[in-house]
Amino acid sequence: MKKFWIYLAFILIITIVLPTILVKTVNLVSKEDTKEIAKEKKIEENIVDEKFDGYIKVYDTRTQEVVKIPLEDYVKGVVAAEMPAEFDEEALKAQAVASRTYALYKTNKFKEGHPDHPQAPLCTGVHCQAFLSLGELESIHSKKWVDKYWSKIEKAVDSTKGEVIYYDGEIIEPLYHSTSGGMTEDSKDVFANDVPYLKGVQSPNEEEAPKFKSVATFTVGEFIEKIKSIYPNANITQENLPEKIKLVERTESGRIKKIMIDGHVVEGRELRELFNLNSTNFKITYNPKAEIVDIETTGYGHGVGMSQWGANGMAKKGSDYIEIIKHYYTGVEIEQYKK
């Protein structure tokens, strides 16, 4: 009988007492809690992994290699390649801040590499931002050019070190171009994407730009041949040319948004590409007696964001780089990069 009670006590300890102790002493975690903890840990690991170390990855289109460059050195090479070094220092500063912002925007957006160059988020070509090393600048220009202008470029970049452009707390994509022709373009009229900080603004004082005005001249035969290379069914001849090409719509800045070719509406940028024009702000003139077609363009580039020649014009009139940036990018703030 005594053995029976010992056995019963042993069973009670195993089935009741021991589980109670375990429940009180062990912190039970559900499957959902486990998933949440793992998720938070992963986020923390990613934050550590993605912490900016001051370097950016760039795909060199000339050597087809990926290089890591200190951000500020990269910005110096971009400013030297993208903007005339003769420009006012405040314009160079504005370019430095825009170029730095662009580099960080692309780096953050394409962490695994850009679709057009998967090896890195940025490249050294005009597809992203043109970049030239000090050695390449000396080779392209001369040592005399480097001696004269490099310190000026360094000063413009160093004096804005770490500064980037934000809109509503987010780093922006600061598009820029050479010459607006008097007014920049609204992003929705070029890229069909309505970006709040890329609105059209007046851009005076650009008349000194070498491509403020330009004319492309074609024989009427050359002109029609180019049209038919893209639109083979277009019924266009030398005799009916004025009737077959009609303006449909211009943007607020004066650029051609849509044009009609023999009843078919096409985008202005399509004709820009077809005839290799400087901008979509163009006018077609046909002289039937001379059998010549002239296409006169105003401005150079897509026209969205900061006009470089406009920035220089503002600087020469006394504006500093902050005023220039806030003029061309609507509603933005300039702050140190939030790493």
XYZ file of N, CA, C and O in Angstrom, residues 10 310 326:
12
model
N 4.285 10.487 -7.158
C 5.213 10.682 -8.282
C 4.453 11.122 -9.545
O 4.859 12.040 -10.272
N 20.624 79.240 -66.496
C 19.756 80.101 -65.694
C 20.323 80.294 -64.299
O 20.264 81.387 -63.733
N 16.236 76.862 -54.443
C 14.836 76.999 -54.052
C 13.989 77.632 -55.151
O 12.752 77.483 -55.143
